[in-house]
Amino acid sequence: MKTKILFVCLGNICRSPAAEQIMRETVERAGLSARITVDSAGTYGGHAGDLPDPRMRSAAARRGYTLTHRARKIREEDFERFDRIVVMDDMNYETVHRLAPSPEAAQKIFRMREFFRRFAHWSHVPDPYYEGHEGFELVLDMLEEGCSVLLDEIRG
Ligand code: 4NP
């Protein structure tokens, strides 16, 4: 059975498109692309249609990830299309939870921090939008760890 994962942040131009591509490549390296598919969305639609933030694109490119996702806002039907919805912080969690059409659908929502090991002391993936260079590197470090642990969990 196919597992479909949607990563969600606020703007869908920094954290979640990076998570999407990191997860896609982690899955590819594991040879599981036929079994696991990924996408991303934001709770705020103000950047819809935009490529990821140039600072995130260049930080990701230095690690070999090419970010080409176009931002979009999460919709209620995403609860039907995806098996897991992985949010970056508590504000995303609250917004996505309010959108869930049923209690069963709400059980599809996970926080990225649930997949942290080295970063287990963090309660969320910090929004790098207003940060300097280090903010983006920290987010990428967190997402690489979280995606690897998430994949291990899906594989069982
Ligand atoms: P993201 O970062 O949620 O990681 O994509 C943000 C991008 C844009 C805004 C906020 C956060 N914004 O307010 O425009």
CSV table of N, CA and C and ligand atoms in Angstrom, one decimal:
chain,number,residue,atom,x,y,z
A,1,MET,N,0.8,-1.2,0.0
A,1,MET,CA,0.0,0.0,0.0
A,1,MET,C,0.9,1.3,0.0
A,2,LYS,N,0.4,2.3,-0.7
A,2,LYS,CA,1.2,3.5,-0.8
A,2,LYS,C,0.9,4.4,0.4
A,3,THR,N,2.0,5.0,0.9
A,3,THR,CA,1.9,6.0,2.0
A,3,THR,C,2.1,7.4,1.4
A,4,LYS,N,1.1,8.2,1.6
A,4,LYS,CA,1.2,9.6,1.1
A,4,LYS,C,1.3,10.6,2.2
A,5,ILE,N,2.4,11.4,2.1
A,5,ILE,CA,2.7,12.3,3.2
A,5,ILE,C,2.7,13.7,2.8
A,6,LEU,N,2.0,14.6,3.6
A,6,LEU,CA,1.9,16.0,3.3
A,6,LEU,C,2.6,16.8,4.4
A,7,PHE,N,3.7,17.5,4.1
A,7,PHE,CA,4.3,18.4,5.1
A,7,PHE,C,3.7,19.8,5.1
A,8,VAL,N,3.5,20.3,6.3
A,8,VAL,CA,2.8,21.6,6.3
A,8,VAL,C,3.5,22.6,7.3
A,9,CYS,N,3.7,23.9,6.8
A,9,CYS,CA,4.2,24.9,7.6
A,9,CYS,C,3.2,26.1,7.4
A,10,LEU,N,3.7,27.3,7.7
A,10,LEU,CA,2.8,28.5,7.6
A,10,LEU,C,2.8,29.0,6.1
A,11,GLY,N,3.9,29.4,5.6
A,11,GLY,CA,3.9,30.0,4.3
A,11,GLY,C,4.1,29.0,3.1
A,12,ASN,N,4.6,27.8,3.4
A,12,ASN,CA,4.9,26.8,2.4
A,12,ASN,C,6.0,27.3,1.4
A,13,ILE,N,6.9,28.2,2.0
A,13,ILE,CA,8.0,28.6,1.2
A,13,ILE,C,9.4,28.4,1.8
A,14,CYS,N,9.4,28.0,3.1
A,14,CYS,CA,10.6,27.7,3.8
A,14,CYS,C,10.7,26.2,4.3
A,15,ARG,N,10.0,26.0,5.4
A,15,ARG,CA,10.2,24.7,6.1
A,15,ARG,C,9.6,23.5,5.3
A,16,SER,N,8.3,23.6,5.0
A,16,SER,CA,7.7,22.4,4.4
A,16,SER,C,8.1,22.0,3.0
A,17,PRO,N,8.4,23.0,2.1
A,17,PRO,CA,9.0,22.5,0.8
A,17,PRO,C,10.4,21.9,1.0
A,18,ALA,N,11.1,22.4,2.0
A,18,ALA,CA,12.4,21.7,2.2
A,18,ALA,C,12.2,20.3,2.7
A,19,ALA,N,11.3,20.1,3.7
A,19,ALA,CA,10.9,18.8,4.2
A,19,ALA,C,10.5,17.9,3.1
A,20,GLU,N,9.7,18.4,2.2
A,20,GLU,CA,9.2,17.6,1.1
A,20,GLU,C,10.3,17.0,0.2
A,21,GLN,N,11.3,17.9,-0.1
A,21,GLN,CA,12.4,17.4,-1.0
A,21,GLN,C,13.3,16.5,-0.3
A,22,ILE,N,13.6,16.9,1.0
A,22,ILE,CA,14.5,16.0,1.8
A,22,ILE,C,13.9,14.6,2.0
A,23,MET,N,12.6,14.6,2.2
A,23,MET,CA,11.9,13.3,2.4
A,23,MET,C,11.9,12.5,1.0
A,24,ARG,N,11.6,13.3,-0.1
A,24,ARG,CA,11.6,12.6,-1.4
A,24,ARG,C,12.9,11.9,-1.6
A,25,GLU,N,14.0,12.6,-1.4
A,25,GLU,CA,15.4,12.1,-1.7
A,25,GLU,C,15.8,11.0,-0.7
A,26,THR,N,15.3,11.1,0.6
A,26,THR,CA,15.6,10.1,1.6
A,26,THR,C,14.8,8.8,1.1
A,27,VAL,N,13.6,8.9,0.6
A,27,VAL,CA,12.8,7.8,0.2
A,27,VAL,C,13.5,7.2,-1.1
A,28,GLU,N,13.9,8.0,-2.0
A,28,GLU,CA,14.6,7.6,-3.2
A,28,GLU,C,15.8,6.7,-2.9
A,29,ARG,N,16.6,7.3,-2.0
A,29,ARG,CA,17.9,6.5,-1.6
A,29,ARG,C,17.6,5.2,-1.0
A,30,ALA,N,16.4,5.1,-0.3
A,30,ALA,CA,16.0,3.8,0.3
A,30,ALA,C,15.3,2.9,-0.8
A,31,GLY,N,15.1,3.4,-2.0
A,31,GLY,CA,14.5,2.6,-3.1
A,31,GLY,C,13.0,2.4,-2.9
A,32,LEU,N,12.4,3.4,-2.2
A,32,LEU,CA,11.0,3.2,-1.8
A,32,LEU,C,10.0,4.2,-2.5
A,33,SER,N,10.5,4.8,-3.6
A,33,SER,CA,9.7,5.9,-4.3
A,33,SER,C,8.4,5.4,-4.7
A,34,ALA,N,8.3,4.1,-5.1
A,34,ALA,CA,7.0,3.6,-5.5
A,34,ALA,C,6.0,3.4,-4.4
A,35,ARG,N,6.5,3.4,-3.2
A,35,ARG,CA,5.6,3.1,-2.0
A,35,ARG,C,5.3,4.4,-1.2
A,36,ILE,N,6.1,5.4,-1.3
A,36,ILE,CA,5.9,6.6,-0.5
A,36,ILE,C,6.0,7.9,-1.4
A,37,THR,N,4.9,8.7,-1.3
A,37,THR,CA,4.9,9.9,-2.1
A,37,THR,C,4.8,11.1,-1.1
A,38,VAL,N,5.3,12.3,-1.6
A,38,VAL,CA,5.3,13.4,-0.7
A,38,VAL,C,4.8,14.7,-1.4
A,39,ASP,N,4.3,15.6,-0.6
A,39,ASP,CA,3.9,16.9,-1.1
A,39,ASP,C,4.0,17.9,0.1
A,40,SER,N,3.8,19.2,-0.1
A,40,SER,CA,3.7,20.1,1.0
A,40,SER,C,2.7,21.2,0.7
A,41,ALA,N,2.3,21.9,1.8
A,41,ALA,CA,1.3,23.0,1.7
A,41,ALA,C,1.5,23.9,2.9
A,42,GLY,N,0.9,25.1,2.8
A,42,GLY,CA,0.9,26.0,3.9
A,42,GLY,C,-0.5,26.3,4.5
A,43,THR,N,-0.5,26.8,5.8
A,43,THR,CA,-1.8,27.1,6.3
A,43,THR,C,-2.2,28.5,5.9
A,44,TYR,N,-1.2,29.3,5.5
A,44,TYR,CA,-1.4,30.7,5.0
A,44,TYR,C,-1.2,30.7,3.4
A,45,GLY,N,-2.2,31.2,2.7
A,45,GLY,CA,-2.1,31.1,1.2
A,45,GLY,C,-1.4,32.3,0.5
A,46,GLY,N,-0.9,33.2,1.3
A,46,GLY,CA,-0.3,34.5,0.7
A,46,GLY,C,0.8,34.3,-0.2
A,47,HIS,N,1.5,33.2,-0.2
A,47,HIS,CA,2.6,32.9,-1.1
A,47,HIS,C,2.2,31.9,-2.2
A,48,ALA,N,1.0,31.6,-2.3
A,48,ALA,CA,0.5,30.6,-3.3
A,48,ALA,C,1.1,30.9,-4.7
A,49,GLY,N,1.7,29.8,-5.3
A,49,GLY,CA,2.3,29.9,-6.6
A,49,GLY,C,3.8,30.2,-6.6
A,50,ASP,N,4.3,30.7,-5.4
A,50,ASP,CA,5.7,31.1,-5.3
A,50,ASP,C,6.6,29.8,-5.2
A,51,LEU,N,7.8,30.0,-5.7
A,51,LEU,CA,8.9,29.1,-5.4
A,51,LEU,C,9.3,29.3,-4.0
A,52,PRO,N,10.0,28.3,-3.4
A,52,PRO,CA,10.5,28.5,-2.0
A,52,PRO,C,11.4,29.8,-1.9
A,53,ASP,N,11.5,30.3,-0.7
A,53,ASP,CA,12.3,31.5,-0.4
A,53,ASP,C,13.7,31.3,-0.9
A,54,PRO,N,14.3,32.3,-1.6
A,54,PRO,CA,15.6,32.1,-2.2
A,54,PRO,C,16.7,31.7,-1.1
A,55,ARG,N,16.5,32.2,0.1
A,55,ARG,CA,17.5,31.8,1.1
A,55,ARG,C,17.4,30.3,1.4
A,56,MET,N,16.2,29.8,1.5
A,56,MET,CA,16.0,28.3,1.7
A,56,MET,C,16.5,27.5,0.5
A,57,ARG,N,16.2,28.1,-0.7
A,57,ARG,CA,16.7,27.4,-1.9
A,57,ARG,C,18.2,27.3,-2.0
A,58,SER,N,18.9,28.4,-1.6
A,58,SER,CA,20.4,28.3,-1.7
A,58,SER,C,20.9,27.4,-0.6
A,59,ALA,N,20.4,27.5,0.6
A,59,ALA,CA,20.8,26.6,1.7
A,59,ALA,C,20.6,25.2,1.4
A,60,ALA,N,19.5,24.9,0.8
A,60,ALA,CA,19.2,23.5,0.4
A,60,ALA,C,20.1,23.0,-0.7
A,61,ALA,N,20.3,23.9,-1.7
A,61,ALA,CA,21.2,23.6,-2.8
A,61,ALA,C,22.6,23.2,-2.4
A,62,ARG,N,23.1,23.9,-1.3
A,62,ARG,CA,24.4,23.6,-0.8
A,62,ARG,C,24.5,22.2,-0.3
A,63,ARG,N,23.4,21.6,0.0
A,63,ARG,CA,23.3,20.2,0.5
A,63,ARG,C,22.9,19.2,-0.6
A,64,GLY,N,22.7,19.8,-1.8
A,64,GLY,CA,22.3,18.9,-3.0
A,64,GLY,C,20.8,18.8,-3.2
A,65,TYR,N,20.0,19.6,-2.5
A,65,TYR,CA,18.5,19.5,-2.7
A,65,TYR,C,18.1,20.6,-3.6
A,66,THR,N,17.4,20.3,-4.7
A,66,THR,CA,16.8,21.3,-5.6
A,66,THR,C,15.3,21.5,-5.2
A,67,LEU,N,15.0,22.7,-4.8
A,67,LEU,CA,13.6,22.9,-4.4
A,67,LEU,C,12.8,23.6,-5.5
A,68,THR,N,11.8,22.9,-6.0
A,68,THR,CA,11.0,23.4,-7.2
A,68,THR,C,9.5,23.5,-6.9
A,69,HIS,N,9.1,23.2,-5.6
A,69,HIS,CA,7.7,23.2,-5.3
A,69,HIS,C,7.1,24.6,-5.4
A,70,ARG,N,5.9,24.6,-5.8
A,70,ARG,CA,5.1,25.9,-5.9
A,70,ARG,C,4.2,25.9,-4.7
A,71,ALA,N,4.2,27.0,-3.9
A,71,ALA,CA,3.4,27.1,-2.7
A,71,ALA,C,1.9,26.9,-3.0
A,72,ARG,N,1.2,26.3,-2.1
A,72,ARG,CA,-0.2,26.2,-2.1
A,72,ARG,C,-0.8,26.2,-0.7
A,73,LYS,N,-2.0,26.5,-0.5
A,73,LYS,CA,-2.7,26.4,0.8
A,73,LYS,C,-3.3,25.1,1.0
A,74,ILE,N,-3.2,24.5,2.2
A,74,ILE,CA,-3.8,23.3,2.6
A,74,ILE,C,-5.3,23.4,2.4
A,75,ARG,N,-6.0,22.3,2.0
A,75,ARG,CA,-7.5,22.3,1.9
A,75,ARG,C,-8.0,21.1,2.6
A,76,GLU,N,-9.3,21.1,2.9
A,76,GLU,CA,-9.9,20.0,3.6
A,76,GLU,C,-9.7,18.7,2.9
A,77,GLU,N,-9.8,18.7,1.6
A,77,GLU,CA,-9.7,17.4,0.8
A,77,GLU,C,-8.3,16.8,1.0
A,78,ASP,N,-7.3,17.6,1.4
A,78,ASP,CA,-6.0,16.9,1.7
A,78,ASP,C,-6.1,15.8,2.7
A,79,PHE,N,-7.1,15.9,3.6
A,79,PHE,CA,-7.3,14.8,4.6
A,79,PHE,C,-7.7,13.5,3.9
A,80,GLU,N,-8.3,13.6,2.7
A,80,GLU,CA,-8.6,12.4,2.0
A,80,GLU,C,-7.4,11.9,1.2
A,81,ARG,N,-6.7,12.9,0.6
A,81,ARG,CA,-5.6,12.5,-0.3
A,81,ARG,C,-4.3,12.0,0.4
A,82,PHE,N,-4.2,12.3,1.7
A,82,PHE,CA,-2.9,12.0,2.4
A,82,PHE,C,-3.2,11.1,3.6
A,83,ASP,N,-2.1,10.2,3.9
A,83,ASP,CA,-2.2,9.3,5.0
A,83,ASP,C,-1.7,10.0,6.3
A,84,ARG,N,-0.6,10.8,6.1
A,84,ARG,CA,0.0,11.5,7.2
A,84,ARG,C,0.2,13.0,6.8
A,85,ILE,N,-0.2,13.9,7.8
A,85,ILE,CA,0.1,15.3,7.6
A,85,ILE,C,1.0,15.7,8.7
A,86,VAL,N,2.2,16.1,8.3
A,86,VAL,CA,3.3,16.4,9.3
A,86,VAL,C,3.5,17.9,9.4
A,87,VAL,N,3.2,18.5,10.6
A,87,VAL,CA,3.3,19.9,10.7
A,87,VAL,C,4.6,20.3,11.5
A,88,MET,N,5.0,21.6,11.3
A,88,MET,CA,6.3,22.0,11.8
A,88,MET,C,6.2,22.6,13.2
A,89,ASP,N,5.1,23.2,13.6
A,89,ASP,CA,5.0,23.8,14.9
A,89,ASP,C,3.5,23.7,15.4
A,90,ASP,N,3.3,24.2,16.7
A,90,ASP,CA,2.0,24.1,17.3
A,90,ASP,C,1.0,25.0,16.6
A,91,MET,N,1.4,26.1,16.1
A,91,MET,CA,0.4,26.9,15.4
A,91,MET,C,-0.1,26.2,14.2
A,92,ASN,N,0.8,25.6,13.4
A,92,ASN,CA,0.4,24.8,12.3
A,92,ASN,C,-0.6,23.7,12.7
A,93,TYR,N,-0.2,23.1,13.9
A,93,TYR,CA,-1.1,22.0,14.4
A,93,TYR,C,-2.5,22.4,14.6
A,94,GLU,N,-2.6,23.5,15.3
A,94,GLU,CA,-3.9,24.1,15.7
A,94,GLU,C,-4.7,24.4,14.4
A,95,THR,N,-4.1,25.0,13.4
A,95,THR,CA,-4.8,25.4,12.2
A,95,THR,C,-5.3,24.2,11.4
A,96,VAL,N,-4.4,23.2,11.3
A,96,VAL,CA,-4.7,22.0,10.5
A,96,VAL,C,-5.7,21.2,11.2
A,97,HIS,N,-5.6,21.2,12.6
A,97,HIS,CA,-6.6,20.4,13.4
A,97,HIS,C,-8.0,21.0,13.2
A,98,ARG,N,-8.1,22.3,13.1
A,98,ARG,CA,-9.4,22.9,12.9
A,98,ARG,C,-10.0,22.6,11.6
A,99,LEU,N,-9.2,22.3,10.6
A,99,LEU,CA,-9.6,22.0,9.3
A,99,LEU,C,-10.0,20.5,9.1
A,100,ALA,N,-9.6,19.7,10.1
A,100,ALA,CA,-9.9,18.2,10.0
A,100,ALA,C,-11.4,18.0,10.0
A,101,PRO,N,-11.9,17.2,9.0
A,101,PRO,CA,-13.4,17.0,8.9
A,101,PRO,C,-13.9,16.0,9.9
A,102,SER,N,-13.1,15.3,10.6
A,102,SER,CA,-13.6,14.3,11.5
A,102,SER,C,-12.5,14.0,12.5
A,103,PRO,N,-12.8,13.4,13.7
A,103,PRO,CA,-11.8,13.0,14.6
A,103,PRO,C,-10.8,11.9,14.0
A,104,GLU,N,-11.3,11.1,13.2
A,104,GLU,CA,-10.4,10.1,12.5
A,104,GLU,C,-9.4,10.8,11.6
A,105,ALA,N,-9.9,11.8,10.9
A,105,ALA,CA,-9.0,12.6,10.0
A,105,ALA,C,-7.9,13.3,10.8
A,106,ALA,N,-8.3,13.8,12.0
A,106,ALA,CA,-7.4,14.5,12.8
A,106,ALA,C,-6.3,13.6,13.3
A,107,GLN,N,-6.5,12.3,13.4
A,107,GLN,CA,-5.4,11.4,13.8
A,107,GLN,C,-4.3,11.3,12.8
A,108,LYS,N,-4.5,11.8,11.6
A,108,LYS,CA,-3.5,11.8,10.6
A,108,LYS,C,-2.4,12.9,10.8
A,109,ILE,N,-2.7,13.8,11.7
A,109,ILE,CA,-1.8,14.9,12.0
A,109,ILE,C,-0.7,14.5,13.0
A,110,PHE,N,0.6,14.8,12.6
A,110,PHE,CA,1.7,14.5,13.4
A,110,PHE,C,2.5,15.8,13.5
A,111,ARG,N,3.3,15.9,14.5
A,111,ARG,CA,4.3,17.1,14.6
A,111,ARG,C,5.7,16.5,14.2
A,112,MET,N,6.4,17.3,13.5
A,112,MET,CA,7.7,16.9,13.1
A,112,MET,C,8.6,16.6,14.3
A,113,ARG,N,8.4,17.2,15.4
A,113,ARG,CA,9.2,17.0,16.6
A,113,ARG,C,9.1,15.5,17.1
A,114,GLU,N,8.0,14.9,16.7
A,114,GLU,CA,7.8,13.5,17.2
A,114,GLU,C,8.9,12.6,16.6
A,115,PHE,N,9.6,13.1,15.5
A,115,PHE,CA,10.6,12.3,14.8
A,115,PHE,C,12.0,12.8,15.1
A,116,PHE,N,12.1,13.6,16.1
A,116,PHE,CA,13.5,14.1,16.5
A,116,PHE,C,14.2,13.2,17.4
A,117,ARG,N,15.5,13.1,17.3
A,117,ARG,CA,16.3,12.3,18.2
A,117,ARG,C,17.3,13.3,18.8
A,118,ARG,N,18.3,13.6,18.0
A,118,ARG,CA,19.3,14.6,18.4
A,118,ARG,C,18.7,15.9,18.7
A,119,PHE,N,17.6,16.3,18.1
A,119,PHE,CA,16.9,17.5,18.3
A,119,PHE,C,15.7,17.4,19.3
A,120,ALA,N,15.7,16.3,20.1
A,120,ALA,CA,14.5,16.0,20.9
A,120,ALA,C,14.2,17.1,21.9
A,121,HIS,N,15.2,18.0,22.2
A,121,HIS,CA,14.9,19.1,23.1
A,121,HIS,C,14.2,20.2,22.5
A,122,TRP,N,13.9,20.2,21.2
A,122,TRP,CA,13.2,21.2,20.5
A,122,TRP,C,11.7,20.8,20.4
A,123,SER,N,10.8,21.7,20.7
A,123,SER,CA,9.3,21.4,20.6
A,123,SER,C,8.8,21.6,19.2
A,124,HIS,N,9.5,22.2,18.3
A,124,HIS,CA,9.0,22.5,17.0
A,124,HIS,C,10.2,22.8,16.0
A,125,VAL,N,9.8,23.0,14.8
A,125,VAL,CA,10.8,23.4,13.8
A,125,VAL,C,10.7,24.9,13.7
A,126,PRO,N,11.7,25.7,14.1
A,126,PRO,CA,11.5,27.2,14.2
A,126,PRO,C,11.4,27.8,12.8
A,127,ASP,N,10.5,28.8,12.7
A,127,ASP,CA,10.3,29.5,11.5
A,127,ASP,C,11.5,30.3,11.1
A,128,PRO,N,12.2,30.0,10.0
A,128,PRO,CA,13.4,30.7,9.7
A,128,PRO,C,13.2,32.0,8.9
A,129,TYR,N,11.9,32.3,8.6
A,129,TYR,CA,11.6,33.4,7.7
A,129,TYR,C,12.3,34.7,8.1
A,130,TYR,N,12.3,35.0,9.4
A,130,TYR,CA,12.9,36.2,9.9
A,130,TYR,C,14.3,36.1,10.5
A,131,GLU,N,14.9,34.9,10.1
A,131,GLU,CA,16.2,34.6,10.7
A,131,GLU,C,17.3,34.8,9.7
A,132,GLY,N,18.5,34.7,10.3
A,132,GLY,CA,19.7,34.8,9.4
A,132,GLY,C,20.1,33.4,8.9
A,133,HIS,N,21.2,33.3,8.3
A,133,HIS,CA,21.7,32.1,7.7
A,133,HIS,C,21.7,30.8,8.6
A,134,GLU,N,22.0,31.0,9.9
A,134,GLU,CA,22.0,29.9,10.8
A,134,GLU,C,20.7,29.3,10.9
A,135,GLY,N,19.6,30.1,10.9
A,135,GLY,CA,18.3,29.6,11.0
A,135,GLY,C,17.9,28.5,10.0
A,136,PHE,N,18.4,28.8,8.8
A,136,PHE,CA,18.1,27.9,7.7
A,136,PHE,C,18.9,26.6,7.8
A,137,GLU,N,20.1,26.7,8.3
A,137,GLU,CA,20.9,25.5,8.5
A,137,GLU,C,20.4,24.6,9.6
A,138,LEU,N,19.9,25.3,10.6
A,138,LEU,CA,19.3,24.5,11.8
A,138,LEU,C,18.1,23.8,11.3
A,139,VAL,N,17.2,24.5,10.5
A,139,VAL,CA,16.0,23.8,10.0
A,139,VAL,C,16.3,22.6,9.1
A,140,LEU,N,17.3,22.8,8.3
A,140,LEU,CA,17.7,21.7,7.4
A,140,LEU,C,18.3,20.5,8.2
A,141,ASP,N,19.1,20.8,9.2
A,141,ASP,CA,19.6,19.7,10.1
A,141,ASP,C,18.4,18.9,10.7
A,142,MET,N,17.5,19.7,11.2
A,142,MET,CA,16.3,19.1,11.9
A,142,MET,C,15.5,18.2,10.9
A,143,LEU,N,15.3,18.8,9.7
A,143,LEU,CA,14.4,18.1,8.8
A,143,LEU,C,15.1,16.8,8.3
A,144,GLU,N,16.4,16.9,8.1
A,144,GLU,CA,17.2,15.6,7.7
A,144,GLU,C,17.0,14.5,8.7
A,145,GLU,N,17.1,14.9,10.0
A,145,GLU,CA,16.9,13.9,11.0
A,145,GLU,C,15.5,13.4,11.1
A,146,GLY,N,14.5,14.4,11.1
A,146,GLY,CA,13.1,14.0,11.2
A,146,GLY,C,12.7,13.1,10.0
A,147,CYS,N,13.1,13.4,8.8
A,147,CYS,CA,12.7,12.6,7.7
A,147,CYS,C,13.2,11.2,7.7
A,148,SER,N,14.5,11.1,8.2
A,148,SER,CA,15.1,9.8,8.3
A,148,SER,C,14.4,8.9,9.3
A,149,VAL,N,14.0,9.5,10.5
A,149,VAL,CA,13.3,8.8,11.5
A,149,VAL,C,11.9,8.5,11.1
A,150,LEU,N,11.2,9.4,10.4
A,150,LEU,CA,9.9,9.2,9.9
A,150,LEU,C,9.9,8.0,8.9
A,151,LEU,N,10.9,8.0,8.0
A,151,LEU,CA,11.0,6.9,7.1
A,151,LEU,C,11.1,5.5,7.8
A,152,ASP,N,12.0,5.5,8.8
A,152,ASP,CA,12.2,4.3,9.6
A,152,ASP,C,10.9,3.8,10.2
A,153,GLU,N,10.1,4.8,10.7
A,153,GLU,CA,8.8,4.4,11.3
A,153,GLU,C,7.8,3.9,10.3
A,154,ILE,N,7.8,4.5,9.1
A,154,ILE,CA,6.9,4.0,8.1
A,154,ILE,C,7.2,2.6,7.6
A,155,ARG,N,8.6,2.4,7.5
A,155,ARG,CA,9.0,1.0,7.1
A,155,ARG,C,8.7,-0.1,8.1
A,156,GLY,N,8.7,0.4,9.4
A,156,GLY,CA,8.4,-0.6,10.5
A,156,GLY,C,9.5,-1.5,10.8
B,1,4NP,P1,7.5,28.9,6.4
B,1,4NP,O1,8.0,30.4,6.6
B,1,4NP,O2,6.2,28.8,7.2
B,1,4NP,O3,8.6,28.0,6.9
B,1,4NP,O4,7.2,28.8,4.9
B,1,4NP,C1,7.3,31.5,6.5
B,1,4NP,C2,7.2,32.1,5.2
B,1,4NP,C3,6.4,33.2,5.0
B,1,4NP,C4,5.7,33.8,6.1
B,1,4NP,C5,5.8,33.2,7.3
B,1,4NP,C6,6.6,32.0,7.5
B,1,4NP,N1,5.0,35.0,5.9
B,1,4NP,O5,4.4,35.4,6.9
B,1,4NP,O6,4.9,35.5,4.8
